CSV table of C-alpha atoms in Angstrom, one decimal:
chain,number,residue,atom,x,y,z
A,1,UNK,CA,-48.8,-94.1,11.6
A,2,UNK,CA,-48.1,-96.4,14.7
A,3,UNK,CA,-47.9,-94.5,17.9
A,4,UNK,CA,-44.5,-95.2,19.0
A,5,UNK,CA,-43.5,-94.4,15.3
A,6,UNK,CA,-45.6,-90.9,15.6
A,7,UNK,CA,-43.7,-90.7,19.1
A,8,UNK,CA,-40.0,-90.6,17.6
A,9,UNK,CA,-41.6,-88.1,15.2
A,10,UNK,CA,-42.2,-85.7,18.1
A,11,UNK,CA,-38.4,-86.4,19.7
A,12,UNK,CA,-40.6,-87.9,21.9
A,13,UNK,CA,-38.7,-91.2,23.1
A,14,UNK,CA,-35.6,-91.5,24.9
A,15,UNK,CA,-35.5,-95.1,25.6
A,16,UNK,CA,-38.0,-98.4,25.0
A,17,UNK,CA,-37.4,-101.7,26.9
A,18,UNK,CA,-38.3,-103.8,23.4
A,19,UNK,CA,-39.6,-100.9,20.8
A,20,UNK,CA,-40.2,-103.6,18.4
A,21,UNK,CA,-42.1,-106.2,20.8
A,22,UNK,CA,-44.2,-102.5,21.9
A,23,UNK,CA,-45.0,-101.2,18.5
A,24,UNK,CA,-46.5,-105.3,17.5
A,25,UNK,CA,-48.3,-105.2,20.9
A,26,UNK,CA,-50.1,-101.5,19.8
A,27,UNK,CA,-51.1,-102.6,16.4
A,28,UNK,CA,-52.5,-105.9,17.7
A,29,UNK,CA,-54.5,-104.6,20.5
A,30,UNK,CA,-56.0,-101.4,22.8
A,31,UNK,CA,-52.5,-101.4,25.4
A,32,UNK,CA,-53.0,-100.1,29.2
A,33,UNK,CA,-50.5,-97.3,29.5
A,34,UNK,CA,-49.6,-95.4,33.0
A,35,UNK,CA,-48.0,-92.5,34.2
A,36,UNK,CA,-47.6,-91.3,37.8
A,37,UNK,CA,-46.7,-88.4,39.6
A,38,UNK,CA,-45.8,-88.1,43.6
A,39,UNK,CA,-48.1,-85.8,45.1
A,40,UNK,CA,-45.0,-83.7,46.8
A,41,UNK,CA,-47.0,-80.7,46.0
A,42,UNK,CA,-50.5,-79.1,45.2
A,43,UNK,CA,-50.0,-78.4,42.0
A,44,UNK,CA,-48.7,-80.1,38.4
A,45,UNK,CA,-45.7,-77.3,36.4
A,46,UNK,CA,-45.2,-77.8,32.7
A,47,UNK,CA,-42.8,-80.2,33.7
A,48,UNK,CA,-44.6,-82.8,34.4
A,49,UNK,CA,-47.0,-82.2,31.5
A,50,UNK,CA,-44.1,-83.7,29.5
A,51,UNK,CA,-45.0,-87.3,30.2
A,52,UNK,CA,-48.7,-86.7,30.5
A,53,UNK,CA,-48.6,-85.4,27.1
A,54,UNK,CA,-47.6,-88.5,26.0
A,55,UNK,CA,-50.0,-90.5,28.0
A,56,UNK,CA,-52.9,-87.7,26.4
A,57,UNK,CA,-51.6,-89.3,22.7
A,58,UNK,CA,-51.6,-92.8,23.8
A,59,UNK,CA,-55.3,-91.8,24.9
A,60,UNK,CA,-56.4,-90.3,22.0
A,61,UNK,CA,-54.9,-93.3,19.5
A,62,UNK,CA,-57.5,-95.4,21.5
A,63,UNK,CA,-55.0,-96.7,24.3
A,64,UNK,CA,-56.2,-97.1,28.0
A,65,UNK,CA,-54.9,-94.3,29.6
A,66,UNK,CA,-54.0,-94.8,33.7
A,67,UNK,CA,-52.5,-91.8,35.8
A,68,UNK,CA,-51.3,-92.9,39.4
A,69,UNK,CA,-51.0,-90.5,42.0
A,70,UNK,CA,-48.2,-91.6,44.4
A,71,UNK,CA,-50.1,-91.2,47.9
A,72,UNK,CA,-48.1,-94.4,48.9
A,73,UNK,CA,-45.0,-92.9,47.3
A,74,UNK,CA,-45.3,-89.4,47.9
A,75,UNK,CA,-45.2,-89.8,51.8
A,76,UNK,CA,-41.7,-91.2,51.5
A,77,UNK,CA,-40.3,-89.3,48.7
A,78,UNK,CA,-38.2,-90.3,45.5
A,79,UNK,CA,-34.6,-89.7,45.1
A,80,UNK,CA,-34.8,-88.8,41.4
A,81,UNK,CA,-33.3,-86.2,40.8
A,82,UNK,CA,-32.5,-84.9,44.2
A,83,UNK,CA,-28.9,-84.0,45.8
A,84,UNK,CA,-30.2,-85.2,49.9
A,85,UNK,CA,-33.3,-86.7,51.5
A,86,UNK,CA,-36.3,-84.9,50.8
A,87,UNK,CA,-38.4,-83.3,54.1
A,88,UNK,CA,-41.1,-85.5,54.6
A,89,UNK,CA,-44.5,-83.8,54.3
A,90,UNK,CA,-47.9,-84.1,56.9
A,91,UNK,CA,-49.9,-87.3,56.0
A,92,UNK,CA,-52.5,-84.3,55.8
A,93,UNK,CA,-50.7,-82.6,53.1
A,94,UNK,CA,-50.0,-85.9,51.2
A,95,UNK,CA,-54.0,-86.1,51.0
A,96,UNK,CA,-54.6,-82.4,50.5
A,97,UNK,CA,-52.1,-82.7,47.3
A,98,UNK,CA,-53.4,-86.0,46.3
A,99,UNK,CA,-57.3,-84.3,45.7
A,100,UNK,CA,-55.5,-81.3,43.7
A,101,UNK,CA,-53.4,-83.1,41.4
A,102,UNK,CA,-56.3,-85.4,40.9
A,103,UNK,CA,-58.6,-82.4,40.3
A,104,UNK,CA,-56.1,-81.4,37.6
A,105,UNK,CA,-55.9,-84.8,35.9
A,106,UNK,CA,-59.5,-85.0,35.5
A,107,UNK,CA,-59.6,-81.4,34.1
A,108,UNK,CA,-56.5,-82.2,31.6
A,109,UNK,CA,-58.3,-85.8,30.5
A,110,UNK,CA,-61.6,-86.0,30.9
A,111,UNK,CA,-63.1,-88.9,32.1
A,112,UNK,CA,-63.7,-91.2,28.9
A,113,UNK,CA,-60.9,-93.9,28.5
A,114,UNK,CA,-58.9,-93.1,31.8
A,115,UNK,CA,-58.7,-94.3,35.3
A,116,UNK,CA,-56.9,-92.9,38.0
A,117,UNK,CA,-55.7,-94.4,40.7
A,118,UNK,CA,-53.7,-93.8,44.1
A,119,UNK,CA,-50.9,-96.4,45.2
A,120,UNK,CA,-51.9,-95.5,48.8
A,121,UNK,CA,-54.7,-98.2,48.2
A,122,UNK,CA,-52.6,-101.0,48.4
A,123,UNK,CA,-49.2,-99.4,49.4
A,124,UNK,CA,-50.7,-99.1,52.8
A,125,UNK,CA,-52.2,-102.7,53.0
A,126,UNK,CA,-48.6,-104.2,52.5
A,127,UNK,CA,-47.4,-105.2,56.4
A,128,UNK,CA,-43.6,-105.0,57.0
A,129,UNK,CA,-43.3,-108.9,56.8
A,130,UNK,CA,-45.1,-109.3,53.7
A,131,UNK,CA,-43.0,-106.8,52.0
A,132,UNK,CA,-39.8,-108.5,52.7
A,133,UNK,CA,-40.5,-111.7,52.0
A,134,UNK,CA,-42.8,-111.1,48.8
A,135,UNK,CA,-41.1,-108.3,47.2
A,136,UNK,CA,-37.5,-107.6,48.8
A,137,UNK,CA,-36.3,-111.2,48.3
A,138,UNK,CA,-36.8,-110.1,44.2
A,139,UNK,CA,-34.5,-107.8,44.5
A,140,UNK,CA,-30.8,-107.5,44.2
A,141,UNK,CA,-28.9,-104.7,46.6
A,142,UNK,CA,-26.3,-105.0,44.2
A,143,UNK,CA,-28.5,-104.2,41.3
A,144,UNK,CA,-30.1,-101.7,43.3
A,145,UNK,CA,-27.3,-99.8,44.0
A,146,UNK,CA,-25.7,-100.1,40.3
A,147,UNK,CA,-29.2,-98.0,39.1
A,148,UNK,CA,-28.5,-94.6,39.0
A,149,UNK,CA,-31.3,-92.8,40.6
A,150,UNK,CA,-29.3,-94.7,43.8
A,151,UNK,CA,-26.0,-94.3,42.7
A,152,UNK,CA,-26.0,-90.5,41.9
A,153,UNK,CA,-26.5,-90.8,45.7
A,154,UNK,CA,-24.4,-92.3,47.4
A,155,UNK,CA,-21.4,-89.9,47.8
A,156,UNK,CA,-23.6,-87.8,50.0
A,157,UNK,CA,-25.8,-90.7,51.0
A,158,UNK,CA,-29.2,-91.9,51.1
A,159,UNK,CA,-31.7,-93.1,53.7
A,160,UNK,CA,-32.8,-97.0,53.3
A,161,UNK,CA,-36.7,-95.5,53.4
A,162,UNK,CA,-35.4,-93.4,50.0
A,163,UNK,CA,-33.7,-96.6,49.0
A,164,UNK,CA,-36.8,-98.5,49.0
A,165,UNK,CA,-38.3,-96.4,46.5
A,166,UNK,CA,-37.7,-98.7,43.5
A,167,UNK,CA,-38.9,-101.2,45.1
A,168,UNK,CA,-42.7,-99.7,45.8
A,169,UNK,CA,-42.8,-98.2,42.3
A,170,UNK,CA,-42.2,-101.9,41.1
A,171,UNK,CA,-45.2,-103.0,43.1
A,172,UNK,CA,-47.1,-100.5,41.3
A,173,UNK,CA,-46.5,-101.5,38.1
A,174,UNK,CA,-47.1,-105.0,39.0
A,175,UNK,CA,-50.1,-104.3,40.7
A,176,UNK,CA,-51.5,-102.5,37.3
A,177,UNK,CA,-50.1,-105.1,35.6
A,178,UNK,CA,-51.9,-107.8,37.3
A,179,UNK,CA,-55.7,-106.3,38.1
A,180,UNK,CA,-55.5,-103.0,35.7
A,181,UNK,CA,-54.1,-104.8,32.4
A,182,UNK,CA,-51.4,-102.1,32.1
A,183,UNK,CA,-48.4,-103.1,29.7
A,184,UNK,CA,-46.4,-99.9,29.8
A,185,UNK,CA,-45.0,-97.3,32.1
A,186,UNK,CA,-43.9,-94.2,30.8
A,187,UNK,CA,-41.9,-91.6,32.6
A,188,UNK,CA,-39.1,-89.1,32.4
A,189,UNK,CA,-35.9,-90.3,31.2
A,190,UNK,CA,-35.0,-90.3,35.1
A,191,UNK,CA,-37.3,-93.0,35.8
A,192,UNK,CA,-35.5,-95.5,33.4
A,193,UNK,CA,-34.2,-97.1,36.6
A,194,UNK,CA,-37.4,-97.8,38.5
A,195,UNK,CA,-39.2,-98.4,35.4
A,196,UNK,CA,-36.7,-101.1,34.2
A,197,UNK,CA,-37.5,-102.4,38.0
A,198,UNK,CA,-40.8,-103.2,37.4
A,199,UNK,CA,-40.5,-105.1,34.6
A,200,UNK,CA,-38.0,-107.0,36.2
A,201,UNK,CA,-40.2,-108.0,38.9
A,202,UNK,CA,-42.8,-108.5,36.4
A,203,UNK,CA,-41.2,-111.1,34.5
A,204,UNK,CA,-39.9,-112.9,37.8
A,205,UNK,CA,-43.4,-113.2,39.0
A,206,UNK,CA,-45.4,-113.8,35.7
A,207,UNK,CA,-42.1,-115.2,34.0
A,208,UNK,CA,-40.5,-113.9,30.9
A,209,UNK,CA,-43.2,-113.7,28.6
A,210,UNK,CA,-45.2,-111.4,30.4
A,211,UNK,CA,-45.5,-108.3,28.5
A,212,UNK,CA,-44.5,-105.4,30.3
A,213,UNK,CA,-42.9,-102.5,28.6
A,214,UNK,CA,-41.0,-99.1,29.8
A,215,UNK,CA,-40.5,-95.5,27.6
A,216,UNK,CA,-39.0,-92.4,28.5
A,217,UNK,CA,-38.8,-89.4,27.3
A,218,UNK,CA,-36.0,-87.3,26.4
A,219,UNK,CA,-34.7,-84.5,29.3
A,220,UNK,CA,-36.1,-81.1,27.4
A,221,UNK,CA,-33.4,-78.8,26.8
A,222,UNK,CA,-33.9,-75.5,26.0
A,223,UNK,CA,-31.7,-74.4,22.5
A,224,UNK,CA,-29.3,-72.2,24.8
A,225,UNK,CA,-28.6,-75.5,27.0
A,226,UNK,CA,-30.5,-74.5,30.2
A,227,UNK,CA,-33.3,-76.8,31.8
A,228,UNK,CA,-36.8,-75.9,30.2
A,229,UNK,CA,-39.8,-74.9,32.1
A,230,UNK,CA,-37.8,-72.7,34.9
A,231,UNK,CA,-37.7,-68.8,34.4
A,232,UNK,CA,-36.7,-65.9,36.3
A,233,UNK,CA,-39.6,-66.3,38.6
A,234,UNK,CA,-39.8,-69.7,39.2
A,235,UNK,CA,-41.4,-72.4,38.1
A,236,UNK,CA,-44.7,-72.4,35.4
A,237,UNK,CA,-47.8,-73.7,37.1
A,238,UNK,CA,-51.0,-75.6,35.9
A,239,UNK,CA,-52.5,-73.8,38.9
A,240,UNK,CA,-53.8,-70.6,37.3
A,241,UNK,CA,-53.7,-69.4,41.0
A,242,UNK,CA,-49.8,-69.6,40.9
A,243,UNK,CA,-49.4,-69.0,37.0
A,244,UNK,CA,-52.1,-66.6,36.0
A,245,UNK,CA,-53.4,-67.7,32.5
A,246,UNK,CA,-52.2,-64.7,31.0
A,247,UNK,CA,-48.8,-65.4,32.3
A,248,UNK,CA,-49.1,-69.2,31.2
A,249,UNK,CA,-49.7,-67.8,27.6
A,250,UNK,CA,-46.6,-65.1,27.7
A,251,UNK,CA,-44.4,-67.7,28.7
A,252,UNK,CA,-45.7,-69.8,25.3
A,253,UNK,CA,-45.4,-66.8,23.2
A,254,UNK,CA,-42.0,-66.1,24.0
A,255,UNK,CA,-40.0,-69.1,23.6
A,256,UNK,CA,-37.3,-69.2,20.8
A,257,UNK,CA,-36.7,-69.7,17.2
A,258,UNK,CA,-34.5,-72.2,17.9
A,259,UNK,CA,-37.4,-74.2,20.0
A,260,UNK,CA,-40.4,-73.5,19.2
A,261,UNK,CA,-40.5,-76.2,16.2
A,262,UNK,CA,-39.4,-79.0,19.2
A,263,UNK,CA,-42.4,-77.5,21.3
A,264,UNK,CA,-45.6,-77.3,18.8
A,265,UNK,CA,-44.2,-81.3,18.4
A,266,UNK,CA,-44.2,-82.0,21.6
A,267,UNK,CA,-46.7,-80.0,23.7
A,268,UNK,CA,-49.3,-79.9,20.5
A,269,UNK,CA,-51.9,-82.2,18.6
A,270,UNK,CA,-51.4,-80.6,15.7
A,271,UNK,CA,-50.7,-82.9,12.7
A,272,UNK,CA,-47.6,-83.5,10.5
A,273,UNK,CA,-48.6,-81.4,7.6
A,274,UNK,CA,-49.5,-78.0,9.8
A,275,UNK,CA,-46.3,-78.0,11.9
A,276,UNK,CA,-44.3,-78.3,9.0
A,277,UNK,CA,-45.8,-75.4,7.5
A,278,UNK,CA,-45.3,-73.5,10.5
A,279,UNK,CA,-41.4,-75.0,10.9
A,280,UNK,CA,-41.5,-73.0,7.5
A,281,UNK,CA,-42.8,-69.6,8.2
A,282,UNK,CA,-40.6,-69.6,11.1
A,283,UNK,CA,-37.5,-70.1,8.9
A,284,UNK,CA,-38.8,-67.4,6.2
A,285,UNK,CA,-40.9,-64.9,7.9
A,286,UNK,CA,-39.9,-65.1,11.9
A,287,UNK,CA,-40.8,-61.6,12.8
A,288,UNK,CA,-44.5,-63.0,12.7
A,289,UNK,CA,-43.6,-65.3,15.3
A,290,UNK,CA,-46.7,-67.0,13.9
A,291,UNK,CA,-45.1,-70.7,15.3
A,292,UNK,CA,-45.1,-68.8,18.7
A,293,UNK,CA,-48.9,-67.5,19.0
A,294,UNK,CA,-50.1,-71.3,17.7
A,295,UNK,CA,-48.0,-73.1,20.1
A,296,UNK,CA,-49.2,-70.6,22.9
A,297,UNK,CA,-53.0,-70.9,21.6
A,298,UNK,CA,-52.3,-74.5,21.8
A,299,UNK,CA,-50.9,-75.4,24.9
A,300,UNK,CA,-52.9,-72.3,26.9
A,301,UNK,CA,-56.2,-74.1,25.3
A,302,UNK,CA,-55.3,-77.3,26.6
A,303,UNK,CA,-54.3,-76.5,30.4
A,304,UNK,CA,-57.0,-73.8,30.6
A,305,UNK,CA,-59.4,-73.6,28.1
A,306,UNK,CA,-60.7,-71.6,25.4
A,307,UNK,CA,-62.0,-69.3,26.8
A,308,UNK,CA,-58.5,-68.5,28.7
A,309,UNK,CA,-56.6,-68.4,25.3
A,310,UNK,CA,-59.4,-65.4,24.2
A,311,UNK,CA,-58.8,-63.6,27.7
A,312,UNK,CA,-54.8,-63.9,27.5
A,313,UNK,CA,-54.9,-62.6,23.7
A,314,UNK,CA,-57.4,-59.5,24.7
A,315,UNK,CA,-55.0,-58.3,27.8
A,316,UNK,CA,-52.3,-59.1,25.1
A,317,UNK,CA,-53.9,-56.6,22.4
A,318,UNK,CA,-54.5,-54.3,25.6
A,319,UNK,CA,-51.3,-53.6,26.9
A,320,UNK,CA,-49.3,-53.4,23.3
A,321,UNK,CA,-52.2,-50.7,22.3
A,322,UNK,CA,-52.4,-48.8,25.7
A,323,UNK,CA,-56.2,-49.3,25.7
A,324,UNK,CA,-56.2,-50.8,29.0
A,325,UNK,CA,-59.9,-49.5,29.9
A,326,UNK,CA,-61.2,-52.2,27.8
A,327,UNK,CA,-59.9,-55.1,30.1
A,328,UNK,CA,-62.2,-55.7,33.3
A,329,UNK,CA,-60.7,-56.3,37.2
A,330,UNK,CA,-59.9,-59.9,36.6
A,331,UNK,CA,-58.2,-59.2,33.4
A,332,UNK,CA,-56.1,-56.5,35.2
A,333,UNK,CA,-54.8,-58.6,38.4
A,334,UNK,CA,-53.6,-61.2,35.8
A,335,UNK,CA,-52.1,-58.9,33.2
A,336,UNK,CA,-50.3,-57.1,36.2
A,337,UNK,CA,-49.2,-59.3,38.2
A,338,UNK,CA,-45.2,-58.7,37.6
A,339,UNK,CA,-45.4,-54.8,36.9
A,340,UNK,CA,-44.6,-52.4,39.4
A,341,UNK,CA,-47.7,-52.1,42.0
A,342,UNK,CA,-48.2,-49.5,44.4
A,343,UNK,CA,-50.8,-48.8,46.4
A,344,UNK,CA,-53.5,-46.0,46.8
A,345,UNK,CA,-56.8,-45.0,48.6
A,346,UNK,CA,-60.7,-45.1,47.6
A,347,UNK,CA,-60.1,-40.9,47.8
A,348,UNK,CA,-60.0,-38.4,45.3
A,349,UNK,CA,-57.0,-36.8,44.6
A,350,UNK,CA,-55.0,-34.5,42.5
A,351,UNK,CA,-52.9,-36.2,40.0
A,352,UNK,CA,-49.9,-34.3,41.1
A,353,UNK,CA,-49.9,-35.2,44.5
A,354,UNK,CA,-51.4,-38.8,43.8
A,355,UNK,CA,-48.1,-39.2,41.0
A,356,UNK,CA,-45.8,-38.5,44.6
A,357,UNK,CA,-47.8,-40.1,47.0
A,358,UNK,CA,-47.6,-43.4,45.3
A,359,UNK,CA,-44.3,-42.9,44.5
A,360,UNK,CA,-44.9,-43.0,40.6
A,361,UNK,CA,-42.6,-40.1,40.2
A,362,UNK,CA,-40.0,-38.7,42.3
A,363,UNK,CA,-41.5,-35.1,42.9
A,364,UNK,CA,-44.0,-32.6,42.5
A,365,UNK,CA,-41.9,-31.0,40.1
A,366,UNK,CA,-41.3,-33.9,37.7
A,367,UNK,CA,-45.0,-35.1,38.0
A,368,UNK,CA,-46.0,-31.6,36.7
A,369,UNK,CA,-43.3,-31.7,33.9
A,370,UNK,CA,-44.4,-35.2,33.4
A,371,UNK,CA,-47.8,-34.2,32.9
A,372,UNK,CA,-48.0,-31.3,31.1
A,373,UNK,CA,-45.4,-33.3,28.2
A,374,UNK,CA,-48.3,-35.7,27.9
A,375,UNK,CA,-46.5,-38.8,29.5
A,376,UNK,CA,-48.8,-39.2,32.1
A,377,UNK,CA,-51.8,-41.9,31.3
A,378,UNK,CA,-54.2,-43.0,34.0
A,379,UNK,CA,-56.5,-46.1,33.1
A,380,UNK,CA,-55.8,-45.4,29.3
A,381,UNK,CA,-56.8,-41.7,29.2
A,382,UNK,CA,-53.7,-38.9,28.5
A,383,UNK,CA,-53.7,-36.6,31.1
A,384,UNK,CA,-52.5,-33.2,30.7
A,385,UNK,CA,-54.4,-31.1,33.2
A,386,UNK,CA,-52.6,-30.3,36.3
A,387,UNK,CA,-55.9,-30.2,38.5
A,388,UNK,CA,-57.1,-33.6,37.1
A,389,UNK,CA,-58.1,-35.7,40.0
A,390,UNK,CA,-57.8,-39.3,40.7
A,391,UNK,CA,-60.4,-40.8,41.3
A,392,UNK,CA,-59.9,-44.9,42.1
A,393,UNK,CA,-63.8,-46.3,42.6
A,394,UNK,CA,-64.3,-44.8,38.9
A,395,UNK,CA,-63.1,-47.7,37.1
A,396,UNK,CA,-62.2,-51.7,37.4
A,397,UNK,CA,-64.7,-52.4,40.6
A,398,UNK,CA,-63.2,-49.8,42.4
A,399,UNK,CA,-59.9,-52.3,42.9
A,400,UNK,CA,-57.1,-50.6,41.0
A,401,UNK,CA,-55.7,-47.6,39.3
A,402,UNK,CA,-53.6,-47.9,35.7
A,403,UNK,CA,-51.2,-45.2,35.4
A,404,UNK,CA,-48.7,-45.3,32.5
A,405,UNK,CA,-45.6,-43.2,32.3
A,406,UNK,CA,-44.2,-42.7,29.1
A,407,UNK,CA,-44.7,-45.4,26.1
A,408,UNK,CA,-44.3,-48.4,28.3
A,409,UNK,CA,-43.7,-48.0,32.0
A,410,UNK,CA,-46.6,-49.1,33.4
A,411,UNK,CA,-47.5,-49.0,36.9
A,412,UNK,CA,-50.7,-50.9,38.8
A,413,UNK,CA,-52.3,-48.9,41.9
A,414,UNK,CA,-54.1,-51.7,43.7
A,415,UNK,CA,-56.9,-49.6,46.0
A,416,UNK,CA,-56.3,-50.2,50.0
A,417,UNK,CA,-58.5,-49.0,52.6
């Protein structure tokens, strides 16, 4: 199957430039494809991985695969998608997000059959002069302003270094056009605008026959109509630092019915034959929520590993079975990172008082109660003796207490001194 036909497949295209004149071009010949992103922070969220999904399946269909990191771009910001200007960041926090991001990249793609670049390289060579006379005088204000990353703007107004943002992602494209051999840009469906841009400039330098080509992808809607890739806490990180493995994997494993079909498409590299068996068991045996665990073993495997995907499922079997003395200190911060926490000491103490010291229960008389009912776990054990003490450097390097109250309620005593 061609690649843009296995695209549409997926739901994967919003809009093509010349989807015929593309598709010829991809069965004819190895294509250069880019994608960029602005390095406006230190991190990539699932968000982006929309795009760079698609570049990964250009990639693996035997397509030269580019990913630009906007150092150039990010120091001035892009409207898309914003209401006002953006705060401009530090040159030195430009470069500090330019080596994570990059860091990322190379650990989503390898390094076989991709090159990354930074439009800082040639961005920053471009004198004031030059870029009026070689670039602005190809471009039309009144086109410009008609594109509607601009226009969505201009009731509350936008800066002319904001406006000039087109203009520089043009350059880019031409520049990979000219000395990188890159035919297509692919981006969210935002970036139709600057995308369309390029090619534009393209064809007025080159002239009309140059082959340059734009896709975008569809905006992903979740089936209850609200943006994907945003919960209640915020947004879901590549960074296992700000989205713990574990929590990348929950956050897989929990989507809907309704979307999980649209996600194993577009998130996966699983072929045809097994998503539609899996479209199938989600239609006649959904309590498995077998759809769910693949598209979470999938997605987890390819952002983190392997060996994350094993670690996420064991705190996974952990928690659901109480044995949580079977997970290590690691396994712990990550599994517990949105449960109650409180905090205790390295010293022994008696479970009674410990349970009202830490605030676990509300008094000495509820804790006993508690306790002597057999709702009272600590690191996985049942505890029903009243003198039982509490002893923190006993388990998990000495770094945390478990205690569980009831079937469910589980609370994580991090050890201060």
């Amino acid at each position: 199957m061609n690649i843009i036909d296995e695209l549409k497949w997926r739901g994967a295209v919003n809009q093509t430039s010349d989807e015929e004149g593309l598709k010829k071009l991809t069965e004819e010949k190895s294509i250069g494809i880019y994608c960029g992103v602005d390095p406006t922070g230190d991190s990539l969220h699932i968000g982006h991985l929309i795009p760079f999904i698609m570049l990964k399946r250009f990639q693996m269909a035997g397509h030269r695969a580019h990913i630009l990191i906007g150092g150039g771009t990010g120091s001035i910001g892009d409207p898309s998608g914003k209401k006002a200007e953006r705060v401009l960041q530090s040159m030195e926090q430009v470069h500090h997000n330019e080596q994570r991001l990059t860091d990322q990249m190379e650990h989503l793609f390898g390094r076989d059959n991709i090159t990354i670049v930074n439009n800082h390289e040639w961005l920053s060579q471009i004198d004031l002069l030059s870029f009026l006379r070689d670039y602005g005088k190809l471009f039309n204000v009144n086109t410009m302003l008609n594109k509607e990353v601009v226009a969505s703007r201009l009731e509350v107004g936008i800066s002319f270094t904001e406006f000039t943002y087109q203009i520089l992602q043009s350059i880019d494209f031409y520049h990979l056009y000219k000395y990188n051999d890159v035919q297509l840009q692919i981006g969210g469906g935002d970036q139709w605008g600057n995308i369309t841009a390029g090619i534009d400039m393209i064809h007025k330098i080159e002239g009309n026959n140059a082959k340059a080509f734009a896709l975008t992808i569809p905006l992903m809607l979740k089936a209850d109509g609200t943006k994907f890739g945003k919960t209640e806490g915020g947004a879901i990180w590549l960074d296992p630092e700000k989205t713990t493995p574990y929590e990348f994997y929950q956050f897989w494993l929990n989507q809907d019915d309704r979307d999980v079909v649209k996600y194993l498409k577009y998130f996966t590299f699983l072929d045809h034959e097994e998503i539609d068996g899996l479209a199938e068991k989600v239609k006649n045996e959904p309590e498995k929520r077998e759809a769910q665990k693949r598209l979470a073993e999938e997605v987890t495997s390819f952002v983190h590993g392997k060996d994350a995907v094993e670690q996420a499922e064991h705190i996974s079997r952990a928690l659901f079975s109480g044995e949580v003395k079977d997970l290590n200190a690691e396994e712990i911060e990550q599994g517990f990172k949105n449960m109650p926490t409180v905090e205790t000491s390295i010293v022994k103490e008696n479970i009674i008082e410990w349970l009202v010291n830490t605030k676990i229960e509300k008094s000495k008389r509820q804790a006993r109660e508690d306790v002597t009912n057999g709702a009272i776990y600590i690191n996985g054990d049942r505890i029903r003796d009243l003198n039982f003490e509490v002893d923190p450097a006993k388990a998990f390097e000495g770094r945390f207490v478990i205690a569980r109250r009831g079937k469910k309620r589980y609370f994580l005593a991090k050890v201060v001194d």
